[in-house]
Coordinates of C-alpha atoms in Angstrom, one line a residue:
X1480 CA -20.6 36.5 -37.9
X1481 CA -20.2 35.5 -35.0
X1482 CA -18.9 37.5 -32.5
X1483 CA -15.2 37.1 -29.4
X1484 CA -16.8 36.9 -26.7
X1485 CA -13.7 36.4 -24.6
X1486 CA -14.4 39.6 -22.6
X1487 CA -16.8 37.3 -21.4
X1488 CA -14.6 35.0 -19.6
X1489 CA -14.4 34.1 -15.8
X1490 CA -11.7 32.9 -14.2
X1491 CA -13.3 29.7 -13.0
X1492 CA -13.5 28.8 -17.3
X1493 CA -9.6 29.1 -16.9
X1494 CA -9.0 26.6 -13.9
X1495 CA -12.1 24.1 -15.5
X1496 CA -10.1 24.1 -18.7
X1497 CA -6.7 23.0 -16.6
X1498 CA -8.6 20.4 -14.6
X1499 CA -9.3 18.9 -17.9
X1500 CA -5.7 18.9 -19.2
X1501 CA -4.0 18.0 -16.1
X1502 CA -6.4 14.6 -16.3
X1503 CA -4.2 13.5 -19.2
X1504 CA -0.7 13.9 -17.8
X1505 CA 0.3 12.1 -21.1
X1506 CA -1.2 15.1 -23.6
X1507 CA -0.2 17.9 -21.5
X1508 CA 3.9 17.2 -21.4
X1509 CA 3.5 17.3 -25.1
X1510 CA 2.4 20.8 -24.8
X1511 CA 3.8 24.2 -25.3
X1512 CA 2.7 27.0 -22.7
X1513 CA 1.9 28.9 -26.1
X1514 CA 0.0 26.3 -27.5
X1515 CA -2.2 25.5 -23.9
X1516 CA -3.3 29.6 -24.1
X1517 CA -4.2 28.1 -27.8
X1518 CA -6.4 25.9 -26.4
X1519 CA -7.7 27.2 -24.1
X1520 CA -9.3 30.3 -26.5
X1521 CA -10.3 27.6 -28.3
X1522 CA -12.3 26.1 -25.7
X1523 CA -14.3 28.9 -25.0
X1524 CA -14.7 30.4 -28.5
X1525 CA -14.7 27.5 -30.9
X1526 CA -12.0 25.4 -33.3
X1527 CA -12.3 28.1 -36.0
X1528 CA -11.6 31.1 -33.6
X1529 CA -8.3 31.6 -35.7
X1530 CA -9.0 31.8 -38.8
X1531 CA -12.3 34.2 -37.9
X1532 CA -10.3 36.9 -36.1
X1533 CA -6.8 37.9 -36.7
X1534 CA -4.0 38.3 -33.3
X1535 CA -5.1 42.1 -31.9
X1536 CA -8.5 41.3 -32.4
X1537 CA -8.1 38.5 -29.8
X1538 CA -5.9 40.1 -27.6
X1539 CA -7.9 43.7 -27.8
X1540 CA -11.2 41.6 -27.3
X1541 CA -9.4 39.2 -24.1
X1542 CA -7.8 42.7 -22.6
X1543 CA -11.1 43.5 -21.4
X1544 CA -11.5 41.1 -19.4
X1545 CA -7.8 40.8 -18.1
X1546 CA -7.1 44.1 -17.0
X1547 CA -10.8 44.2 -15.2
X1548 CA -9.5 41.3 -13.3
X1549 CA -6.3 42.2 -12.8
X1550 CA -7.0 45.5 -11.5
X1551 CA -9.2 44.1 -8.6
X1552 CA -6.6 41.2 -8.2
X1553 CA -3.5 44.1 -7.3
X1554 CA -6.6 46.1 -4.9
X1555 CA -7.5 43.1 -2.9
X1556 CA -3.7 42.4 -2.1
X1557 CA -2.1 44.3 1.1
X1558 CA 0.0 46.9 0.4
X1559 CA 2.3 45.8 2.9
X1560 CA 2.7 42.5 2.0
X1561 CA 6.4 42.5 0.8
X1562 CA 5.0 39.3 -2.2
X1563 CA 2.3 41.4 -4.1
X1564 CA 5.0 42.5 -6.7
X1565 CA 6.4 38.9 -7.2
X1566 CA 2.9 37.3 -6.7
X1567 CA 1.5 40.2 -10.0
X1568 CA 4.6 39.4 -11.9
X1569 CA 3.6 35.2 -11.7
X1570 CA -0.3 35.8 -11.8
X1571 CA -0.9 39.2 -13.5
X1572 CA 2.1 40.8 -15.6
X1573 CA 1.4 43.2 -18.0
X1574 CA -0.2 41.8 -20.6
X1575 CA 2.6 41.4 -23.6
X1576 CA 2.2 42.9 -27.8
X1577 CA 3.9 39.7 -28.6
X1578 CA 1.6 36.4 -30.0
X1579 CA 3.9 34.0 -28.4
X1580 CA 4.6 35.7 -25.0
X1581 CA 0.8 36.9 -25.2
X1582 CA -0.4 33.0 -24.9
X1583 CA 2.2 31.7 -23.0
X1584 CA 0.6 34.7 -20.3
X1585 CA -2.8 32.8 -21.1
X1586 CA -1.8 30.1 -20.4
X1587 CA -0.4 31.4 -16.9
X1588 CA -2.9 33.4 -15.7
X1589 CA -6.0 31.7 -16.9
X1590 CA -5.3 27.8 -16.5
X1591 CA -2.7 28.2 -13.6
X1592 CA 0.2 25.9 -15.6
X1593 CA 3.4 28.2 -14.9
X1594 CA 5.9 26.4 -16.7
X1595 CA 6.7 24.6 -20.0
X1596 CA 4.8 21.0 -19.1
X1597 CA 8.0 19.6 -21.8
X1598 CA 10.6 21.6 -20.4
X1599 CA 9.6 20.8 -16.7
X1600 CA 9.4 16.6 -18.3
X1601 CA 12.9 16.9 -20.0
X1602 CA 14.3 18.1 -16.8
X1603 CA 12.9 15.2 -14.4
X1604 CA 13.8 12.5 -17.1
X1605 CA 17.9 14.8 -16.8
X1606 CA 17.2 14.3 -13.0
X1607 CA 16.7 10.5 -12.8
X1608 CA 19.4 9.8 -15.4
X1609 CA 22.0 11.7 -13.4
X1610 CA 20.4 9.3 -10.4
X1611 CA 20.7 6.3 -11.9
X1612 CA 24.7 7.1 -13.0
X1613 CA 25.1 7.9 -9.2
X1614 CA 23.7 4.9 -8.1
X1615 CA 25.4 2.7 -10.5
X1616 CA 28.7 4.2 -9.4
X1617 CA 28.5 3.0 -6.3
X1618 CA 27.3 -0.7 -7.3
X1619 CA 30.1 -0.8 -9.6
X1620 CA 32.2 0.9 -6.6
X1621 CA 31.3 -1.1 -3.9
X1622 CA 31.3 -4.6 -6.0
X1623 CA 35.0 -3.5 -7.3
X1624 CA 35.4 -3.6 -2.9
X1625 CA 34.5 -6.8 -2.5
X1626 CA 36.5 -8.5 -5.0
X1627 CA 39.6 -7.1 -3.8
X1628 CA 38.8 -7.8 -0.3
X1629 CA 38.1 -11.4 -1.2
X1630 CA 42.2 -11.8 -3.4
X1631 CA 42.9 -11.8 0.4
X1632 CA 43.0 -15.3 1.6
X1633 CA 43.4 -14.2 5.0
X1634 CA 40.3 -12.9 5.9
X1635 CA 39.8 -11.3 9.4
X1636 CA 36.5 -10.4 10.8
X1637 CA 37.1 -6.1 9.9
X1638 CA 37.4 -7.4 6.2
X1639 CA 34.0 -9.2 7.1
X1640 CA 32.3 -6.7 8.5
X1641 CA 33.5 -4.6 5.3
X1642 CA 31.9 -7.2 3.1
X1643 CA 28.7 -7.3 5.3
X1644 CA 28.8 -3.2 4.6
X1645 CA 28.8 -3.6 0.8
X1646 CA 26.3 -5.8 0.0
X1647 CA 23.8 -4.1 2.6
X1648 CA 24.5 -0.9 0.7
X1649 CA 25.0 -2.9 -3.3
X1650 CA 21.3 -3.9 -2.1
X1651 CA 19.4 -0.6 -0.8
X1652 CA 21.3 0.9 -4.5
X1653 CA 20.0 -2.0 -6.6
X1654 CA 16.5 -1.1 -4.8
X1655 CA 16.9 2.1 -6.0
X1656 CA 17.4 1.9 -9.5
X1657 CA 14.6 -0.5 -10.0
X1658 CA 12.3 2.0 -8.1
X1659 CA 13.9 5.0 -10.3
X1660 CA 13.1 2.9 -13.6
X1661 CA 9.7 2.2 -12.8
X1662 CA 8.8 5.4 -12.1
X1663 CA 10.3 6.7 -15.4
X1664 CA 8.5 3.7 -17.6
X1665 CA 5.6 4.3 -16.2
X1666 CA 3.0 7.7 -15.7
X1667 CA 4.7 8.4 -12.5
X1668 CA 7.3 10.9 -13.9
X1669 CA 4.1 12.9 -16.1
X1670 CA 2.2 13.1 -13.1
X1671 CA 5.0 14.7 -11.3
X1672 CA 5.6 16.7 -14.4
X1673 CA 1.7 17.8 -13.9
X1674 CA 2.2 18.7 -10.7
X1675 CA 6.0 20.9 -11.1
X1676 CA 4.0 23.3 -13.8
X1677 CA 1.9 24.3 -11.4
X1678 CA 4.4 25.2 -9.2
X1679 CA 4.9 29.2 -8.2
X1680 CA 8.2 28.7 -5.3
X1681 CA 5.6 31.4 -3.2
X1682 CA 2.4 29.0 -2.4
X1683 CA 3.2 26.3 -4.5
X1684 CA 6.4 24.8 -4.2
X1685 CA 8.1 21.2 -5.0
X1686 CA 5.7 18.8 -6.4
X1687 CA 4.6 16.1 -3.4
X1688 CA 6.7 13.3 -2.8
X1689 CA 3.2 11.0 -3.6
X1690 CA 4.8 11.8 -6.8
X1691 CA 8.4 11.4 -6.7
X1692 CA 10.4 7.9 -5.7
X1693 CA 11.8 7.5 -2.5
X1694 CA 15.6 7.9 -3.5
X1695 CA 15.0 11.9 -4.6
X1696 CA 13.0 12.5 -1.3
X1697 CA 15.4 10.2 1.2
X1698 CA 19.0 11.2 0.0
X1699 CA 18.4 14.9 0.1
X1700 CA 18.3 14.9 4.1
X1701 CA 19.6 10.8 5.1
X1702 CA 23.2 10.6 3.0
X1703 CA 24.7 7.4 5.1
X1704 CA 21.5 5.5 3.2
X1705 CA 22.8 4.8 -0.3
X1706 CA 26.6 6.0 -0.2
X1707 CA 28.6 4.2 2.4
X1708 CA 31.1 6.9 2.4
X1709 CA 28.5 9.0 4.3
X1710 CA 28.4 6.6 6.9
X1711 CA 29.0 8.2 10.3
X1712 CA 30.7 6.6 13.4
X1713 CA 29.9 9.9 15.7
X1714 CA 27.0 12.0 14.0
X1715 CA 24.5 9.7 16.3
X1716 CA 25.9 10.6 19.9
X1717 CA 25.2 14.9 19.4
X1718 CA 21.8 15.2 19.5
X1719 CA 22.3 19.0 20.6
X1720 CA 24.6 19.7 18.1
X1721 CA 24.4 22.1 14.8
X1722 CA 25.5 20.6 11.7
X1723 CA 28.6 22.9 11.3
X1724 CA 29.7 21.5 14.8
X1725 CA 28.7 17.8 13.5
X1726 CA 31.0 18.7 10.2
X1727 CA 34.1 20.0 12.7
X1728 CA 33.8 17.0 14.8
X1729 CA 34.0 14.8 11.9
X1730 CA 37.0 15.8 10.6
X1731 CA 38.7 16.0 14.3
X1732 CA 37.3 11.9 14.7
X1733 CA 39.0 10.7 11.5
X1734 CA 42.1 12.6 12.1
X1735 CA 42.6 10.7 15.8
X1736 CA 42.7 14.0 17.3
X1737 CA 42.3 14.3 21.1
X1738 CA 40.6 17.8 20.9
X1739 CA 37.7 15.6 19.7
X1740 CA 37.4 13.7 23.2
X1741 CA 38.3 16.8 25.2
X1742 CA 34.9 18.5 23.1
X1743 CA 33.0 15.0 23.7
X1744 CA 33.3 14.9 27.5
X1745 CA 33.0 18.8 27.8
X1746 CA 29.6 18.4 25.9
X1747 CA 28.2 15.4 28.1
X1748 CA 29.2 18.1 30.8
X1749 CA 27.9 20.7 29.6
X1750 CA 24.5 19.4 28.4
X1751 CA 23.8 17.2 31.5
X1752 CA 23.9 14.2 29.3
X1753 CA 23.8 11.8 32.2
X1754 CA 20.8 13.8 33.8
X1755 CA 18.8 13.7 30.6
X1756 CA 18.7 10.0 30.4
X1757 CA 17.2 9.9 33.7
X1758 CA 14.7 12.1 32.8
X1759 CA 14.0 9.3 30.1
X1760 CA 13.6 7.2 32.5
X1761 CA 11.1 8.9 34.7
X1762 CA 9.2 9.5 31.8
X1763 CA 8.9 6.7 29.7
X1764 CA 7.3 2.7 30.2
X1765 CA 10.0 1.2 27.7
X1766 CA 12.5 2.9 30.0
X1767 CA 11.3 3.1 33.6
X1768 CA 10.7 -0.9 33.5
X1769 CA 15.1 -1.0 32.9
X1770 CA 15.7 1.5 35.6
X1771 CA 17.2 -1.0 37.9
X1772 CA 19.8 -1.8 36.1
X1773 CA 20.5 1.6 33.5
X1774 CA 20.4 3.8 37.4
X1775 CA 24.1 1.4 38.2
X1776 CA 24.9 1.6 34.5
X1777 CA 25.3 5.8 35.1
X1778 CA 25.9 5.5 38.2
X1779 CA 29.6 3.3 37.2
X1780 CA 30.0 5.9 34.1
X1781 CA 30.4 8.9 36.6
X1782 CA 32.1 6.8 39.3
X1783 CA 34.5 6.2 36.8
X1784 CA 34.4 2.9 37.5
X1785 CA 34.1 2.5 33.2
X1786 CA 35.2 -1.4 32.6
X1787 CA 31.8 -2.6 34.2
X1788 CA 30.0 0.4 32.4
X1789 CA 31.3 -1.0 29.1
X1790 CA 30.8 -4.4 29.8
X1791 CA 27.2 -3.8 30.6
X1792 CA 25.8 -0.1 28.6
X1793 CA 26.1 -2.3 24.7
X1794 CA 24.1 -4.6 26.2
X1795 CA 21.3 -2.3 27.1
X1796 CA 21.5 -0.5 23.9
X1797 CA 20.9 -3.6 22.1
X1798 CA 18.1 -3.9 24.3
X1799 CA 16.5 -0.9 24.0
X1800 CA 16.0 -1.2 20.2
X1801 CA 14.5 -5.0 21.3
X1802 CA 12.1 -2.7 23.5
X1803 CA 11.7 -0.6 20.2
X1804 CA 10.2 -3.5 18.0
X1805 CA 7.9 -4.5 20.6
X1806 CA 6.8 -0.9 20.6
X1807 CA 6.2 -0.7 17.0
X1808 CA 4.3 -4.6 16.8
X1809 CA 6.6 -6.5 16.2
X1810 CA 6.1 -9.9 17.7
X1811 CA 8.2 -11.3 21.0
X1812 CA 8.8 -14.6 18.8
X1813 CA 10.0 -13.1 15.7
X1814 CA 12.8 -11.1 17.7
X1815 CA 14.0 -14.0 20.0
X1816 CA 16.4 -15.1 18.2
X1817 CA 17.6 -12.2 15.5
X1818 CA 20.4 -10.1 15.8
X1819 CA 20.5 -6.2 16.3
X1820 CA 21.3 -5.9 12.5
X1821 CA 17.7 -8.1 12.1
X1822 CA 16.0 -5.8 14.5
X1823 CA 17.2 -2.8 13.4
X1824 CA 15.9 -4.4 9.4
X1825 CA 12.3 -4.3 11.0
X1826 CA 12.5 -1.3 12.6
X1827 CA 13.5 0.2 9.4
X1828 CA 10.5 -1.5 7.3
X1829 CA 8.3 0.1 10.0
X1830 CA 9.7 3.5 10.2
X1831 CA 12.1 3.9 7.1
X1832 CA 13.0 7.4 8.2
X1833 CA 15.0 6.6 11.0
X1834 CA 18.2 8.1 11.0
X1835 CA 21.8 6.7 11.1
X1836 CA 20.6 3.1 11.9
X1837 CA 23.3 2.5 9.3
X1838 CA 25.7 2.8 12.5
X1839 CA 23.7 0.8 14.9
X1840 CA 23.8 -1.7 12.1
X1841 CA 27.1 -2.5 11.3
X1842 CA 29.7 -0.7 13.5
X1843 CA 27.6 -0.7 17.1
X1844 CA 28.2 -4.2 16.8
X1845 CA 32.5 -4.4 16.5
X1846 CA 32.4 -2.2 19.4
X1847 CA 29.9 -4.3 21.0
X1848 CA 32.0 -7.5 20.1
X1849 CA 35.3 -6.8 21.4
X1850 CA 34.2 -6.0 24.8
X1851 CA 31.8 -9.3 24.8
X1852 CA 35.4 -11.0 23.9
X1853 CA 37.3 -9.9 26.9
X1854 CA 39.8 -8.1 24.4
X1855 CA 41.6 -5.7 27.1
X1856 CA 41.4 -1.5 26.7
X1857 CA 44.1 0.5 27.4
X1858 CA 43.1 3.3 30.0
X1859 CA 43.1 5.7 27.7
X1860 CA 40.7 3.6 25.5
X1861 CA 38.3 3.1 28.6
X1862 CA 37.8 6.5 28.7
X1863 CA 37.3 6.9 24.9
X1864 CA 34.7 4.5 24.4
X1865 CA 32.8 4.8 27.5
X1866 CA 31.7 8.2 26.2
X1867 CA 30.9 7.6 22.7
X1868 CA 28.9 4.7 24.3
X1869 CA 26.9 6.9 26.8
X1870 CA 26.1 9.0 23.7
X1871 CA 24.9 6.2 21.9
X1872 CA 22.8 5.3 25.4
X1873 CA 21.3 9.2 25.2
X1874 CA 20.7 8.8 21.6
X1875 CA 18.1 5.5 21.8
X1876 CA 17.0 6.6 24.8
X1877 CA 16.0 9.6 22.6
X1878 CA 14.5 7.2 19.7
X1879 CA 12.3 5.4 21.8
X1880 CA 10.8 7.7 23.9
X1881 CA 8.8 9.9 19.8
X1882 CA 6.0 9.7 18.9
X1883 CA 7.2 7.2 16.1
X1884 CA 6.3 4.4 18.2
X1885 CA 2.1 4.2 19.0
X1886 CA 2.2 3.9 22.1
X1887 CA 4.2 7.2 23.2
X1888 CA 1.7 8.9 20.7
X1889 CA -1.1 7.8 22.3
X1890 CA 0.0 8.4 25.5
X1891 CA 1.5 12.0 24.5
X1892 CA -2.4 12.2 22.2
X1893 CA -4.1 11.6 25.6
X1894 CA -2.0 14.4 28.1
X1895 CA -3.2 16.6 25.4
X1896 CA -6.8 15.9 26.3
X1897 CA -6.5 17.3 29.7
X1898 CA -4.3 20.3 28.4
X1899 CA -7.0 21.3 25.7
X1900 CA -10.2 21.0 28.2
X1901 CA -9.9 24.6 29.4
X1902 CA -9.7 26.4 26.5
X1903 CA -12.5 27.3 24.4
X1904 CA -11.3 29.5 21.6
X1905 CA -12.6 27.1 18.6
X1906 CA -9.3 26.5 16.5
X1907 CA -8.8 24.3 20.1
X1908 CA -11.9 22.1 20.2
X1909 CA -11.1 21.5 16.6
X1910 CA -7.6 20.2 18.1
X1911 CA -9.7 18.3 20.8
X1912 CA -11.3 16.4 18.3
X1913 CA -8.7 15.7 16.1
X1914 CA -7.1 14.1 19.3
X1915 CA -10.4 12.3 20.3
X1916 CA -10.7 10.6 16.3
X1917 CA -7.0 9.4 17.2
X1918 CA -7.5 7.7 20.5
X1919 CA -10.9 5.9 19.4
X1920 CA -9.1 4.3 16.7
X1921 CA -6.1 3.7 18.8
X1922 CA -8.9 1.7 21.2
X1923 CA -9.9 -0.1 17.8
X1924 CA -6.5 -1.2 17.1
X1925 CA -6.5 -2.4 20.8
X1926 CA -3.1 0.1 21.7
X1927 CA -3.4 -0.3 25.6
X1928 CA -1.7 2.4 28.0
X1929 CA 0.7 0.9 30.5
X1930 CA -0.3 1.5 34.1
X1931 CA 2.7 3.4 34.6
X1932 CA 1.1 7.0 32.7
X1933 CA -1.4 6.7 35.1
X1934 CA -4.1 8.4 32.3
X1935 CA -7.3 6.3 33.2
X1936 CA -9.3 9.4 34.6
X1937 CA -7.6 11.5 31.3
X1938 CA -9.8 8.1 29.2
X1939 CA -12.7 8.5 30.9
X1940 CA -12.4 12.5 30.1
X1941 CA -12.1 11.8 26.7
X1942 CA -14.4 9.0 26.2
X1943 CA -17.0 11.4 27.9
X1944 CA -16.7 14.1 25.0
X1945 CA -17.6 11.7 23.0
X1946 CA -20.8 12.3 23.7
X1947 CA -20.6 16.2 22.6
X1948 CA -22.6 17.0 19.6
X1949 CA -20.1 19.1 18.8
X1950 CA -17.9 16.1 17.8
X1951 CA -20.0 14.4 16.1
X1952 CA -20.5 17.6 13.7
X1953 CA -16.8 17.3 13.7
X1954 CA -17.3 14.1 12.7
X1955 CA -19.8 15.0 9.8
X1956 CA -17.9 18.0 8.3
X1957 CA -14.9 15.7 8.4
X1958 CA -16.9 13.0 6.3
X1959 CA -18.1 16.1 3.8
X1960 CA -14.5 16.9 3.2
X1961 CA -13.5 13.2 2.4
X1962 CA -16.5 13.1 -0.2
X1963 CA -14.7 16.0 -2.0
X1964 CA -11.1 15.1 -1.6
X1965 CA -11.9 11.5 -2.9
X1966 CA -14.5 13.1 -6.0
X1967 CA -11.4 15.3 -6.4
X1968 CA -8.8 12.5 -6.6
X1969 CA -11.1 10.8 -8.8
X1970 CA -12.0 12.8 -11.3
X1971 CA -8.1 13.1 -12.1
X1972 CA -7.7 9.9 -12.0
X1973 CA -5.5 9.9 -9.0
X1974 CA -4.7 7.2 -6.6
X1975 CA -7.7 7.6 -3.9
X1976 CA -6.3 4.9 -1.7
X1977 CA -5.3 6.7 1.3
X1978 CA -8.9 8.8 1.1
X1979 CA -10.2 5.8 1.3
X1980 CA -8.7 4.0 3.6
X1981 CA -8.9 6.9 5.9
X1982 CA -13.1 6.5 4.9
X1983 CA -12.6 3.2 6.0
X1984 CA -11.0 4.0 9.7
X1985 CA -14.4 6.8 10.1
X1986 CA -16.1 4.1 9.3
X1987 CA -14.8 1.7 11.6
X1988 CA -14.9 4.1 14.8
X1989 CA -18.4 5.2 13.9
X1990 CA -19.5 1.3 14.6
X1991 CA -17.2 1.0 17.6
X1992 CA -18.7 4.3 19.3
X1993 CA -22.3 2.7 18.3
X1994 CA -21.4 -0.8 19.8
X1995 CA -20.4 1.4 23.0
X1996 CA -24.5 3.0 23.0
X1997 CA -22.7 6.2 22.4
X1998 CA -25.3 8.5 20.4
X1999 CA -26.3 5.9 18.5
X2000 CA -28.9 7.4 16.4
X2001 CA -25.9 10.3 14.8
X2002 CA -23.4 6.7 14.5
X2003 CA -26.4 5.0 12.2
X2004 CA -26.8 8.6 10.3
X2005 CA -22.8 9.2 9.6
X2006 CA -22.3 5.2 8.5
X2007 CA -25.4 5.5 5.9
X2008 CA -23.5 9.0 4.3
X2009 CA -20.1 7.2 4.2
X2010 CA -22.0 4.1 2.3
X2011 CA -23.7 6.8 0.1
X2012 CA -20.5 8.2 -0.5
X2013 CA -18.3 5.1 -1.4
X2014 CA -21.7 3.7 -3.8
X2015 CA -20.8 7.1 -5.5
X2016 CA -17.5 7.1 -6.0
X2017 CA -17.6 3.3 -6.6
X2018 CA -15.1 3.5 -3.4
X2019 CA -16.3 0.2 -2.2
X2020 CA -16.8 -1.6 -5.6
X2021 CA -13.3 -3.5 -4.9
X2022 CA -12.2 -7.2 -3.8
X2023 CA -11.5 -7.0 0.4
X2024 CA -7.9 -6.4 1.1
X2025 CA -7.1 -4.1 -1.8
X2026 CA -7.7 -1.1 0.4
X2027 CA -5.1 -1.6 3.1
X2028 CA -6.1 0.2 6.6
X2029 CA -3.9 2.8 7.9
X2030 CA -1.9 1.9 11.3
X2031 CA -2.2 4.2 13.9
X2032 CA 0.5 7.1 13.2
X2033 CA -0.2 6.5 9.2
X2034 CA -4.3 7.7 10.9
X2035 CA -2.9 10.5 13.0
X2036 CA -1.0 11.8 10.1
X2037 CA -3.9 12.2 7.5
X2038 CA -5.7 13.7 10.1
X2039 CA -3.4 16.1 10.9
X2040 CA -3.1 16.6 7.0
X2041 CA -6.7 17.2 6.3
X2042 CA -6.2 20.1 9.1
X2043 CA -3.4 21.3 7.3
X2044 CA -4.6 21.1 3.8
X2045 CA -8.4 22.7 3.4
X2046 CA -10.1 22.8 -0.1

């Protein structure tokens, strides 16, 4: 009679079995944890294990391996670790006596599948259904409000603004609805479920956003993106205020309480807002090009010449958004006749996570148009609107200096090269190599550094560091790691588009360095290695253009991602 050999199981056996299951999410989400535990024993011992052996025999035999491995696991964790008990509870609890609990425990400890796949999938369907219900309610509400507005034949300017806002929110909610429907009718929701079955709440948390739909990711922190009622007229203005302070200010503003403006004037003084704007002007080339108009505007505010301030500042705010578009690579020609709303739409296409753009698209133009049409303000209104527009100016100056714009990111990376030159720890050397890689990709994308920054010497320094053997050793290690990630993704039947695109970027960098006659032999060797990887993984057997090249920000983000996600 065949003997039980469960005591000879290795932890790797469980992980290999789990990887096989994870490759087929449609099958995995039909299984209970008890069934997965039993399938694992069938995989290791044979399909007839449960006919040949009793539950007690199986449990006793497996217990020999389990107790030994459990003791090693516990002894390897520092007693000072305050999560040791939680880790032990999740990964190596006492082996249960009851049959169903026993196989569930095997599923958790050997396969690291910690949640019932069926229940996880059901919960995801319920969450999607709730999101669809919310979205449908909003669409119906906004459509009804448009009908009510149109019943009044004497539609005024405010009504047309309201209608445009409603149409905008109907459109974004319809897009979200279509996205969720696609998500729940394809494998995407099952991939999400598979990912979440391994969520332990400590090392593994929520499923990657890669598996989720955009609405779920954005609605958590960009409430005004889909809900008109969350559209704020002031949230963008107080960059240094806490969420609790913003909430209080919202109430004061909506009730017309004069305490709001008292707080605002005090905030401008205490946070040195005018000084902060002047600092932005001195450190950023976009703003520095506007110095001759921005400084007089700030002087007008300080000198209480508010009517002049009101007439000048809206044009500069819109102009800075124009510069923002140029910084994202949007052509000057396409911007010539574009409204501020159209410019913002183009910005959002490039940078979907931009906050509070709805304020500048729908509410800010009302203020700008009132000023442009010469409508008079009372002295009180001048003070109130001026302080709010000053904070708007501060907000857009902050936006255009961020790393969301490729030139800004490139400038900051080059500056880090100089700062890192004097530090020799291994971690910092890796950071320097990261930055060298980013700079070379920026050159390939023809990102030009304005003379304003005086970075010529630093660029020469960066170029000289590309000759170092350590840089090419780092590139070799990256390519090896990318090969592993690519093989891993393809083995699990997951999309490997990002990995393929990144490998193509590395190949372009190597070809560029080779043309510059920098370590030509090493470049050729690494290009050959990349070609072998592409051939082995059939990553290049596609029509040209299937894999989009990464833009500069995506490339830099992936370099950082790889560094923070080793094997």
